Each structure stands twice: as structure tokens, then as C-alpha cells.
């Protein structure tokens, strides 16, 4: 998660879309409350960015809308 964050920020990406891996081990909170929502790298949701919580396999899909604007 930290490497993904740094790579995206180096490219100028400031926001991401929370994605889960889509299997039966995804945390209910991540699947129902976070997956598909957009977050800012500067303002993480409670509990951290994707991949930061212990055993989290979610990932941050870069939101290029600001760069393509």
C-alpha cells in the first residue's frame, strides 16, 4: 500500500478509488462502505488507506480526473 501511495503521489495523483479483491475474505466494512468510493491521499479514511490495515488486500486505483481535467 505504501509503495502504491508513493508512486501515485510522484505522478501527481492526489485521490484514489478504493477497490477490494472481490472474494469472500474481504472485510464487510471495506466491501460495503469503502469499495468504489474516492478518497484523498492527504485525508485517509478511519483505519487507513487500502492495504494499511493488518491483512487488508484492498488497493488504491488512481483517480486521474484531476490530471486529465
XYZ file of C-alpha atoms in Angstrom:
69
model
C 0.000 0.000 0.000
C 2.768 2.459 0.909
C 4.633 1.856 -2.362
C 1.438 2.358 -4.365
C 0.745 5.588 -2.487
C 4.239 6.945 -3.160
C 4.130 6.030 -6.848
C 0.779 7.707 -7.334
C 1.826 10.845 -5.462
C 5.037 11.027 -7.516
C 2.823 11.120 -10.621
C 0.717 13.932 -9.161
C -2.283 11.745 -8.288
C -3.975 13.174 -5.196
C -7.036 10.912 -4.991
C -7.801 7.234 -5.428
C -10.766 4.884 -5.704
C -10.867 2.192 -3.025
C -11.040 -1.290 -4.583
C -11.363 -4.677 -2.928
C -10.271 -8.018 -4.380
C -13.845 -9.295 -4.626
C -13.632 -12.579 -2.783
C -15.313 -13.933 0.353
C -12.460 -12.844 2.630
C -12.921 -9.112 2.033
C -13.897 -7.298 5.214
C -17.556 -6.362 5.215
C -16.695 -2.755 6.075
C -14.302 -2.481 3.135
C -16.694 -4.106 0.665
C -19.865 -2.286 1.683
C -18.625 1.072 2.943
C -15.403 1.808 1.066
C -15.136 -0.097 -2.191
C -15.827 2.227 -5.125
C -15.551 5.406 -3.058
C -12.982 8.099 -3.776
C -10.539 9.226 -1.084
C -7.689 11.711 -0.875
C -4.139 10.602 -0.136
C -3.939 13.582 2.248
C -7.093 12.604 4.165
C -7.274 8.834 4.772
C -10.470 7.181 5.931
C -10.608 5.956 9.524
C -8.320 2.929 9.761
C -6.025 3.998 6.941
C -5.596 3.703 3.199
C -6.108 0.428 1.292
C -3.534 -2.177 2.275
C -2.620 -0.423 5.536
C -4.913 -2.290 7.957
C -3.459 -5.657 9.002
C -4.183 -8.342 6.370
C -6.021 -5.890 4.112
C -5.724 -6.883 0.453
C -7.609 -3.887 -0.925
C -5.833 -1.491 -3.265
C -5.958 2.121 -4.387
C -6.965 2.626 -8.023
C -5.605 6.037 -9.075
C -8.142 8.761 -9.853
C -6.684 10.627 -12.828
C -9.649 13.004 -13.220
C -7.762 15.999 -11.805
C -4.790 15.404 -14.095
C -6.952 14.936 -17.185
C -9.325 17.750 -16.204
